[in-house]
Short mmCIF file of C-alpha atoms and ligand atoms in Angstrom, two decimals:
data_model
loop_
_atom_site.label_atom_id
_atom_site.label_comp_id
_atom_site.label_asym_id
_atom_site.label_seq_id
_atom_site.Cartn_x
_atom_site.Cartn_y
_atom_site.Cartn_z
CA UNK A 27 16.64 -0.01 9.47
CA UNK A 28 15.72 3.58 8.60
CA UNK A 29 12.69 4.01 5.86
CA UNK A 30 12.44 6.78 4.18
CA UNK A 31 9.47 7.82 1.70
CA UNK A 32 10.30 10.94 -0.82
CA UNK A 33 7.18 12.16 -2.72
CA UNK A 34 5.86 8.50 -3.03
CA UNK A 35 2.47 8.93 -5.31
CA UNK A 36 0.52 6.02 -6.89
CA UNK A 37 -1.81 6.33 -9.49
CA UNK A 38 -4.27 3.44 -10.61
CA UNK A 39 -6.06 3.82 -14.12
CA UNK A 40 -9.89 4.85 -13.28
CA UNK A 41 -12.09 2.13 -14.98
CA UNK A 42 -15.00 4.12 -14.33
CA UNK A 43 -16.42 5.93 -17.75
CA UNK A 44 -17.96 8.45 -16.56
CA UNK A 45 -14.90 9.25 -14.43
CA UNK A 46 -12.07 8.51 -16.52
CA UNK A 47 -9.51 10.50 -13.72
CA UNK A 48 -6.53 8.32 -12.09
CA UNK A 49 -7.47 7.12 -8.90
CA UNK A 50 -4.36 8.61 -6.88
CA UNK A 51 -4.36 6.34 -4.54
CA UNK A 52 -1.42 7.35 -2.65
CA UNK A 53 -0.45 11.47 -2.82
CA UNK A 54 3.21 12.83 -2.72
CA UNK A 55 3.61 10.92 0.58
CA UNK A 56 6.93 12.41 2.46
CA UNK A 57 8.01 10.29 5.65
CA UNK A 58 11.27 9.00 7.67
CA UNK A 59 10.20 6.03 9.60
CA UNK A 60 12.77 5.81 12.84
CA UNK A 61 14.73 2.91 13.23
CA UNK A 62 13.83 -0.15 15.64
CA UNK A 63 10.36 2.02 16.16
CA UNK A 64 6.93 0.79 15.37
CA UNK A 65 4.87 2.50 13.44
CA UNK A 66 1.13 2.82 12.31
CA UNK A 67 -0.62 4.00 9.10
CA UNK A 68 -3.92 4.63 10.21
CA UNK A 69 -7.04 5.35 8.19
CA UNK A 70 -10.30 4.38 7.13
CA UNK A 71 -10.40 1.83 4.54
CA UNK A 72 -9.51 3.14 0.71
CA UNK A 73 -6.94 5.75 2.18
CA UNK A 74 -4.02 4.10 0.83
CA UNK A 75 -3.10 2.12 3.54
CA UNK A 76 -2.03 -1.42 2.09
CA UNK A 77 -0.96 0.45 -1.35
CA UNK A 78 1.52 2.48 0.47
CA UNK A 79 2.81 -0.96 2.16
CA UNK A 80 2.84 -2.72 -0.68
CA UNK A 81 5.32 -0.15 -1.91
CA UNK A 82 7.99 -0.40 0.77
CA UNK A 83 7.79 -3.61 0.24
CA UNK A 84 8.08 -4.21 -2.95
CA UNK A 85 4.71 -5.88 -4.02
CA UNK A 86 3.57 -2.56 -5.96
CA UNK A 87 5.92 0.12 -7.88
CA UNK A 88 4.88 3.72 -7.06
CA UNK A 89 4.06 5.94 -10.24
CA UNK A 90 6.40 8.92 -8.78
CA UNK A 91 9.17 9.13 -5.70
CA UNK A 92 12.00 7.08 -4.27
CA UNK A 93 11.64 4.81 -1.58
CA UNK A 94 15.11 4.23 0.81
CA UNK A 95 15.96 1.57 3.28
CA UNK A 96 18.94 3.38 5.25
CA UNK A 97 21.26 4.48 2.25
CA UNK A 98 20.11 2.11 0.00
CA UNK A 99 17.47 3.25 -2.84
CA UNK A 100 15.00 -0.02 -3.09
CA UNK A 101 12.76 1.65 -5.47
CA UNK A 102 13.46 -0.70 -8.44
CA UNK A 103 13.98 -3.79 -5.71
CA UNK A 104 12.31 -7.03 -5.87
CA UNK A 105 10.67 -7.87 -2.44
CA UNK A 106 13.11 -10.91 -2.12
CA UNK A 107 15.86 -8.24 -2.29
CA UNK A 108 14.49 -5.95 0.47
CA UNK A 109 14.83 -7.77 3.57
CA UNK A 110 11.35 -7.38 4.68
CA UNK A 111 9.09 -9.74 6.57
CA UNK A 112 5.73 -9.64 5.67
CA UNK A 113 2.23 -10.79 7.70
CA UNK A 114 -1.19 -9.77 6.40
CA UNK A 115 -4.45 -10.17 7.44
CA UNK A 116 -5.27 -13.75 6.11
CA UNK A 117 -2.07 -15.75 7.52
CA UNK A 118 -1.57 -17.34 3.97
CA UNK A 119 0.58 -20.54 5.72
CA UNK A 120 1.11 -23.64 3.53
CA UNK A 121 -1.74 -25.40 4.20
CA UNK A 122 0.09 -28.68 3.62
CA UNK A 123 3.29 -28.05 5.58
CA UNK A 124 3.88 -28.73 8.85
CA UNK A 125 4.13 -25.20 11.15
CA UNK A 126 7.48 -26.00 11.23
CA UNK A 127 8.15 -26.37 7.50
CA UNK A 128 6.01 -23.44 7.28
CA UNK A 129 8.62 -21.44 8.84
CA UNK A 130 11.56 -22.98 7.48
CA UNK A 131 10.39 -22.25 4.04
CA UNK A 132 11.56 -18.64 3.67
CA UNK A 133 15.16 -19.97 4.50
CA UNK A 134 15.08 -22.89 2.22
CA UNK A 135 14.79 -20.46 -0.72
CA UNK A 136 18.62 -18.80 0.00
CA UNK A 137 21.23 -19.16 -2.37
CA UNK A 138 24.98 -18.68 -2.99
CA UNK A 139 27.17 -18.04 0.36
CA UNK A 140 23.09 -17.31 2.59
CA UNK A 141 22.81 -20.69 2.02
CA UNK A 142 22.07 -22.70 5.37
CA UNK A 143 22.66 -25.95 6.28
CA UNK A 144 20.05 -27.92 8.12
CA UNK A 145 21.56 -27.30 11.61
CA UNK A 146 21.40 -23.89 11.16
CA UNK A 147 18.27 -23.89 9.56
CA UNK A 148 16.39 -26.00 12.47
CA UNK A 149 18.28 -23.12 15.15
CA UNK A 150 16.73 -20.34 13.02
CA UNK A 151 12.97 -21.68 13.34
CA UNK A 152 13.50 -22.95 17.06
CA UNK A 153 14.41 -19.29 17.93
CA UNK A 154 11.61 -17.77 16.04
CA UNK A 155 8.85 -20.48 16.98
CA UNK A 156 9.99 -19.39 20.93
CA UNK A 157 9.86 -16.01 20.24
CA UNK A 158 5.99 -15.99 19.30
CA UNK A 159 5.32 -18.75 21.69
CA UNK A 160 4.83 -21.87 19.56
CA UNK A 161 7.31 -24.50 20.18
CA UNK A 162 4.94 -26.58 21.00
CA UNK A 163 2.59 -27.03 17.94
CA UNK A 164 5.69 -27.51 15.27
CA UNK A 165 4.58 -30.50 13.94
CA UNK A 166 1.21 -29.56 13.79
CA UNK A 167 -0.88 -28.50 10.11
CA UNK A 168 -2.08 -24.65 10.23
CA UNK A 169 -5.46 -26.14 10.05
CA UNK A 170 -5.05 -27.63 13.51
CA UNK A 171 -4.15 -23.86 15.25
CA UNK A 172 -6.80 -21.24 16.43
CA UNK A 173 -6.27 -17.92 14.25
CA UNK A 174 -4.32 -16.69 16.64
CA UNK A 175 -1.93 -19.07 16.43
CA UNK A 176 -1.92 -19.33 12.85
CA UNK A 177 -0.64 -15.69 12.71
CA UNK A 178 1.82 -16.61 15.19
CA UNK A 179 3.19 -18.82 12.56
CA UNK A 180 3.04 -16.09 10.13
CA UNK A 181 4.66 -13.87 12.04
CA UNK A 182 7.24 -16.05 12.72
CA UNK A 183 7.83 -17.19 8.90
CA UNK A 184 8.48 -13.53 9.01
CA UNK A 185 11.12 -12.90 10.81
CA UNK A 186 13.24 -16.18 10.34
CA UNK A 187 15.48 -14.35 7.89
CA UNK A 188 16.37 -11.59 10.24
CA UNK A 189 14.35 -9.08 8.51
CA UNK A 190 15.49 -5.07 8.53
CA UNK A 191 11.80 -4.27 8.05
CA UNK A 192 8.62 -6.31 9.52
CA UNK A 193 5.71 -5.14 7.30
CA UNK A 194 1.72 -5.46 8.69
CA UNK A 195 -1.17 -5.45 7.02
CA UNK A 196 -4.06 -5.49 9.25
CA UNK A 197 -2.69 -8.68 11.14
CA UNK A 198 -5.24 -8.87 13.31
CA UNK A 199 -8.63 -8.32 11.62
CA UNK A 200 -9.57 -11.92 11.72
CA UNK A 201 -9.07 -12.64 15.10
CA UNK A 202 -11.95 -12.29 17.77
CA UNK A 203 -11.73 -9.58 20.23
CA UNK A 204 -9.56 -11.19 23.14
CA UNK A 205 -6.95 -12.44 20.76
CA UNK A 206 -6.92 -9.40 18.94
CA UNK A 207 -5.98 -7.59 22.28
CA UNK A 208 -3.31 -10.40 23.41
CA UNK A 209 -1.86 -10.42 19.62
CA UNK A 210 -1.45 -6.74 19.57
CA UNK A 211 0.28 -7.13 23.14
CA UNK A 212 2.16 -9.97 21.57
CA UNK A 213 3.58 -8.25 18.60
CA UNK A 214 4.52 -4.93 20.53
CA UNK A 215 7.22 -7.28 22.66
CA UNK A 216 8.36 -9.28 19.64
CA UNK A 217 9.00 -5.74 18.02
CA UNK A 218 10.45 -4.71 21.43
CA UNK A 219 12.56 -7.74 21.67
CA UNK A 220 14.00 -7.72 18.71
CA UNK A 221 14.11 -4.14 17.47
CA UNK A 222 12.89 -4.59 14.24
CA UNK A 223 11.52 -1.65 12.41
CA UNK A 224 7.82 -2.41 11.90
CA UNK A 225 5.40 -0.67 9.98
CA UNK A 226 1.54 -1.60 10.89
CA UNK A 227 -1.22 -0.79 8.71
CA UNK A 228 -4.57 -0.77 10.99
CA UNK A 229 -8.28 1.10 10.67
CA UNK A 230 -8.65 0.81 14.06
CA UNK A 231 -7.57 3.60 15.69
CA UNK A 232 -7.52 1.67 19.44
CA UNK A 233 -5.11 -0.45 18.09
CA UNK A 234 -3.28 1.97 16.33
CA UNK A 235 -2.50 4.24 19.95
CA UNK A 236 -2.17 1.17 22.04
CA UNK A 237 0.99 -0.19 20.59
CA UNK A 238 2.49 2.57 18.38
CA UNK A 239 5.54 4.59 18.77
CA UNK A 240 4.33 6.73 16.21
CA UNK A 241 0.83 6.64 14.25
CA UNK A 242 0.89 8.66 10.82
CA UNK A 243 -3.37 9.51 10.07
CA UNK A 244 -4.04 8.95 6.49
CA UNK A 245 -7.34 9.97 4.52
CA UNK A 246 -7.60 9.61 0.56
CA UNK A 247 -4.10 9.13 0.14
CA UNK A 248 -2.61 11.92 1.97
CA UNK A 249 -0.72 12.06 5.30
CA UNK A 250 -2.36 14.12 7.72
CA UNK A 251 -0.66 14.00 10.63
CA UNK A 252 2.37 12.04 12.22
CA UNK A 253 3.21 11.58 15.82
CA UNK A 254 3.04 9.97 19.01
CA UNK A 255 -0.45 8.61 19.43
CA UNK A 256 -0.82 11.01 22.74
CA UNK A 257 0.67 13.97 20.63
CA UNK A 258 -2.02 12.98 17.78
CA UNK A 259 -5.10 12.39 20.21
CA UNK A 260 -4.32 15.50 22.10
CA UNK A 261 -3.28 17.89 19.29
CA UNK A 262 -5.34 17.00 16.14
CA UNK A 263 -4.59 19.52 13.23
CA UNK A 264 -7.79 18.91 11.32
CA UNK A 265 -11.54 17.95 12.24
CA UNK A 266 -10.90 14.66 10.20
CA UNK A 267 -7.84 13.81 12.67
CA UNK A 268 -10.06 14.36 15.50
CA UNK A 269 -13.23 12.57 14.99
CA UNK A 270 -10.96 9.48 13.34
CA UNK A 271 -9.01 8.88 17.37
CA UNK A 272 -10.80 8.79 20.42
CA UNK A 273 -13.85 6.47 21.41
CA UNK A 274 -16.36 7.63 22.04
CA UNK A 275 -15.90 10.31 19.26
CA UNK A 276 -15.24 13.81 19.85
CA UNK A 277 -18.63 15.97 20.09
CA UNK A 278 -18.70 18.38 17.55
CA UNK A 279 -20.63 21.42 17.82
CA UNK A 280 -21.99 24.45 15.16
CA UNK A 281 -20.05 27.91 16.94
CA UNK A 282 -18.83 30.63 16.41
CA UNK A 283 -16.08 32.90 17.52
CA UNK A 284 -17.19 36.66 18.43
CA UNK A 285 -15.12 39.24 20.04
CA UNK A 286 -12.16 37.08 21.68
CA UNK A 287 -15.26 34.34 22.96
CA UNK A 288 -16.31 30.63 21.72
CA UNK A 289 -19.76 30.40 21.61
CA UNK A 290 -21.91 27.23 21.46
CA UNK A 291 -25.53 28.69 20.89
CA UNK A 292 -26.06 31.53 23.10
CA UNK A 293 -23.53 30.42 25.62
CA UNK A 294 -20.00 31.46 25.08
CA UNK A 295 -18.27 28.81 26.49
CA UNK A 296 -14.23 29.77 26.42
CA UNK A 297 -12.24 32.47 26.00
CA UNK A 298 -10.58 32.58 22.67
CA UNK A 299 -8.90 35.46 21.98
CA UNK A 300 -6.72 36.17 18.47
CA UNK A 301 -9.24 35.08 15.66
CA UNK A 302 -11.34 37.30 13.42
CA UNK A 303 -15.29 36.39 14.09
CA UNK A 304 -16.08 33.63 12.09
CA UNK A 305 -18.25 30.49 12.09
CA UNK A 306 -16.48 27.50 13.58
CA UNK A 307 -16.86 23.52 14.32
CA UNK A 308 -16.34 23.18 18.07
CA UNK A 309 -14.86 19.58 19.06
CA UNK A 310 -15.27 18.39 22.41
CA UNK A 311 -13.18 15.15 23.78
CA UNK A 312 -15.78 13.50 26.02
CA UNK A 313 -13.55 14.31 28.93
CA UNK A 314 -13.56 17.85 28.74
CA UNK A 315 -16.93 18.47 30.56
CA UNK A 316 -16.84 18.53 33.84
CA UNK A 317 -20.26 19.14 35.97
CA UNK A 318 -20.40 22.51 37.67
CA UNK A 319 -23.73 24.00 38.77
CA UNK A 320 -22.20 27.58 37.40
CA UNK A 321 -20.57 26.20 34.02
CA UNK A 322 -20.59 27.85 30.94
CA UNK A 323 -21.64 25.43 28.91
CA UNK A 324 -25.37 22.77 29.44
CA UNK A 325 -26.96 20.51 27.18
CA UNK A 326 -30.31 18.89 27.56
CA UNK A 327 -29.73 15.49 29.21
CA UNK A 328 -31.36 12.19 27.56
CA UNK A 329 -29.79 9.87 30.19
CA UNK A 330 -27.12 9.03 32.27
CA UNK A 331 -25.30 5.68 31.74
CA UNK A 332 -23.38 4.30 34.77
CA UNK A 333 -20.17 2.37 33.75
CA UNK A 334 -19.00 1.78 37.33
CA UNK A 335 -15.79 3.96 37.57
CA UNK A 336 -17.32 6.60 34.77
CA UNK A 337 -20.58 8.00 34.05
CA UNK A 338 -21.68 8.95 30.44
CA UNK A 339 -24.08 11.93 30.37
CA UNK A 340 -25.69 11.55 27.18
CA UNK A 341 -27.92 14.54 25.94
CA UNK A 342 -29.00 16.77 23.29
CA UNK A 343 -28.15 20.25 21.70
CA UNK A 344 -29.49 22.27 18.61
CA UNK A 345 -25.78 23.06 17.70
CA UNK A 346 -24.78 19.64 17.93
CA UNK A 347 -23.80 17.67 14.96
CA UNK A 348 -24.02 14.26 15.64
CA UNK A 349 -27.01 12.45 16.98
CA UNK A 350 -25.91 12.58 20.86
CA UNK A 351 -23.51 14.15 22.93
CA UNK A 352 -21.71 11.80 25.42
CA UNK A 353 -19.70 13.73 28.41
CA UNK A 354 -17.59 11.07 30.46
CA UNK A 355 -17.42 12.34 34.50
CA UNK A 356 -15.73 10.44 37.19
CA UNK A 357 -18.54 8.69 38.89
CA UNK A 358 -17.42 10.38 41.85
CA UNK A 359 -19.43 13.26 41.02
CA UNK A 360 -22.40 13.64 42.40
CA UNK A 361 -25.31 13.47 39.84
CA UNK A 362 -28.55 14.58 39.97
CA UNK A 363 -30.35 11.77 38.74
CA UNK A 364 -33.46 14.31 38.35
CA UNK A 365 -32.10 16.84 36.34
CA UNK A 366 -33.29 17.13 32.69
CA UNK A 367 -30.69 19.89 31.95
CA UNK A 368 -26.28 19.09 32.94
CA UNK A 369 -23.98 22.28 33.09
CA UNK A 370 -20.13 21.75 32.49
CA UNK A 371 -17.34 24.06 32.62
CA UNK A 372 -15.37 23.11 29.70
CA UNK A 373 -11.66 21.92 29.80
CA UNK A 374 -10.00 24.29 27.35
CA UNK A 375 -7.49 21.50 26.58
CA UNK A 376 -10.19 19.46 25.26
CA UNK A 377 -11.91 21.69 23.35
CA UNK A 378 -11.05 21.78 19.28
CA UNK A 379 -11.88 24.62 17.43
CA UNK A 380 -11.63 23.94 13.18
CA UNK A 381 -11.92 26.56 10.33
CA UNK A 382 -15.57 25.80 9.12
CA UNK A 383 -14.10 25.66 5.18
CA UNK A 384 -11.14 23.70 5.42
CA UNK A 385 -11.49 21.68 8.87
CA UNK A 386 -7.81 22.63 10.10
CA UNK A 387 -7.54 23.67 13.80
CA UNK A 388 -7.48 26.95 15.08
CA UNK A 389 -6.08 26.28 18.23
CA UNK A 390 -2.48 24.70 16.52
CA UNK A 391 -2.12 28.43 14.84
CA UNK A 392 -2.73 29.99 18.42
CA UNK A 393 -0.29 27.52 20.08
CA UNK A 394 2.30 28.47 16.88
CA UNK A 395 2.26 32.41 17.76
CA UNK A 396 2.62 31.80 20.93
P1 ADP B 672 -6.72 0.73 2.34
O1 ADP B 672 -5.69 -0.34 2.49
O2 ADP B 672 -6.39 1.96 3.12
O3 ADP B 672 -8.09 0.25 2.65
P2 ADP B 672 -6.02 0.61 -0.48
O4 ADP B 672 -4.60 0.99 -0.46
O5 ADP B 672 -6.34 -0.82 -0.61
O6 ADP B 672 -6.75 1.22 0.82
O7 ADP B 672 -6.75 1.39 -1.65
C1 ADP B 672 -6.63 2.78 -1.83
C2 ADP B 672 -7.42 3.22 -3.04
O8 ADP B 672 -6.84 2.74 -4.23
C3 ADP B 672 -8.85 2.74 -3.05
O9 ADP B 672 -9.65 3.75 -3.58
C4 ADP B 672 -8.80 1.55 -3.96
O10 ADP B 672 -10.05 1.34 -4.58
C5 ADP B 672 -7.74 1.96 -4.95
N1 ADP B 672 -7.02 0.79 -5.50
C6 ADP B 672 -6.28 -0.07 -4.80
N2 ADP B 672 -5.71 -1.01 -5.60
C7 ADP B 672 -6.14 -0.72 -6.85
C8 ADP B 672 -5.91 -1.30 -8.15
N3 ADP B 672 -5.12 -2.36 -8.31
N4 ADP B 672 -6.52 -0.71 -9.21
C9 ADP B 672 -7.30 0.38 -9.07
N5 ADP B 672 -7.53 0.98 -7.89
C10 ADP B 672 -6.97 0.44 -6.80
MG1 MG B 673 -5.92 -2.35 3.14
#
């Protein structure tokens, strides 16, 4: 099923006095969500995330816009009438049902010709207990599963009714950090498997690239930027977009562009040609140093951290903005475990050049006249 969002705003009432402003949570959000893809909204927490979920499916109205699943406008829909599936973060099973009446209990609720009889009821929760792998515990109490299993379940009660629409709000934020890895793994082939357009609200922007077709950044209630997570990581259009993927962050640097150069400090560092002089925040991905006794580009180094395949160079630089700068080399380079100062050639492909105002890239405008 198709989603689309048209100019989907929602406003809360501010109960704050001395700023008596709407909170907007969610802004004039435009966005077509692909059907039988999985999707992300990714942000830090306040952004909108869960609001803008709880809008598709149902749970909130928005203040302003239409919301459509395929042809049909579900704006003024009850969530019973969507056709959704819904999981959030605290599985919310039945404590007192049995995992299988917890999954049976979506389809015990249909009326008129859905109606199901027990036969076909007992086929729909076999095929969605196998599907998330939990035939065995049926009979067991939610109290007696691990958390991962317990979302399992939810995720199951989910999809019994067929869903057009599987809806995910931070499923896996209560689960330690193996499960969390095997769940995300796990709901990636369930999606897979049964094509279900999903929508997956997350913070964590490792989770967000692992298993995404598509992530769409938010930050206070705006969409920054949609794509596919490569697409995102390697072409962010603001410095917000940039620093929010990618561990470890992206090392941002004070420079400047003068006469067709980048300069870090006194060192200009890449050729940029097309931009007025101006003042600039450099970004660089962690990747994009790479040792060279002739580079462009050194930073004072405050150690060296061997990781076995990698090496992180950490070090120091007046123009840096963060506390330290962390290059990633193949450990196949040969470092001088002496040296107090590292010089890099820099990988113009991993080097992010923002407006100093506004934060939006430079490079995207280069790439556009192009
Ligand atoms: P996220 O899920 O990305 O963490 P939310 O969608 O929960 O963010 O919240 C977005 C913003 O809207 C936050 O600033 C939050 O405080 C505000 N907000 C959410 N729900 C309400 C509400 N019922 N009343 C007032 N403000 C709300
Ligand atoms: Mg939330």
């Amino acid at each position: 099923m198709e989603v689309v969002l048209q100019h989907i705003t929602k406003r809360f009432p501010s109960r704050d006095k001395n700023n008596p402003a709407d909170v907007i949570a969610v802004n004039d959000f435009d966005l077509t969500i692909p059907d039988g893809k999985l999707v992300c909204l990714l942000g830090p927490s306040g952004c909108g995330k869960s609001t803008l979920l709880n809008m598709i499916s149902g749970l909130a109205k928005p203040s302003d816009g239409h919301i459509f699943f395929g042809d049909v406008d579900v704006t003024a829909l009850p969530p019973e009438n969507r056709g959704i599936g819904l999981v959030f973060q605290n599985y919310a099973l039945y404590p007192h049902l049995t995992v299988r009446q917890n999954i049976r209990f979506p389809l015990e609720n249909l009326k008129g010709d859905r109606k199901l009889s027990k036969e076909a009821m007992e086929e729909k929760v076999q095929e969605a207990a196998k599907l998330v792998q939990i035939t065995q515990y049926l009979e067991r109490k939610p109290s007696e599963l691990s958390g991962g299993q317990q979302q399992r379940v939810a995720i199951a009660r989910a999809l019994v009714k067929g869903p057009g629409v599987l809806l995910l709000d931070e499923p896996l934020s209560n689960l330690d950090a193996r499960l969390r890895l095997q769940t995300r793994e796990e709901i990636r082939r369930i999606q897979q498997e049964t094509g279900v357009t999903t929508i997956f609200v997350t913070h964590d922007q490792e989770e967000a690239m692992s298993i995404s077709d598509e992530i769409i950044v938010m930050e206070t209630g705006f969409k920054r930027q949609v794509g596919h997570p490569q697409e995102v990581y390697d072409h962010p259009c603001s410095l917000f977009v940039a620093k929010f993927l990618g561990t470890p962050q992206i090392n941002v640097f004070d420079g400047r562009i003068a006469g067709g150069k980048l300069y870090i400090g006194d060192e200009a560092v890449l050729d940029f040609p097309g931009f007025p002089d101006q003042e600039v925040n450099v970004g660089i991905r962690p990747e994009g140093f790479i040792p060279a006794e002739n580079g462009a580009f050194s930073f004072e180094r405050s150690s060296v951290e061997v990781m076995g395949r990698d090496v992180s160079i950490v070090g120091k630089h007046p123009a840096f903005q963060g506390a330290s700068i962390r290059a990633i080399v193949s450990s196949l380079n040969k470092i001088d475990t002496t040296a107090t100062v590292d010089r890099f050639s820099l990988v113009p492909e991993k080097v992010h050049v923002f407006d100093k105002n506004t934060g939006a890239v430079l490079t995207l405008a280069a790439k556009e006249k192009e």
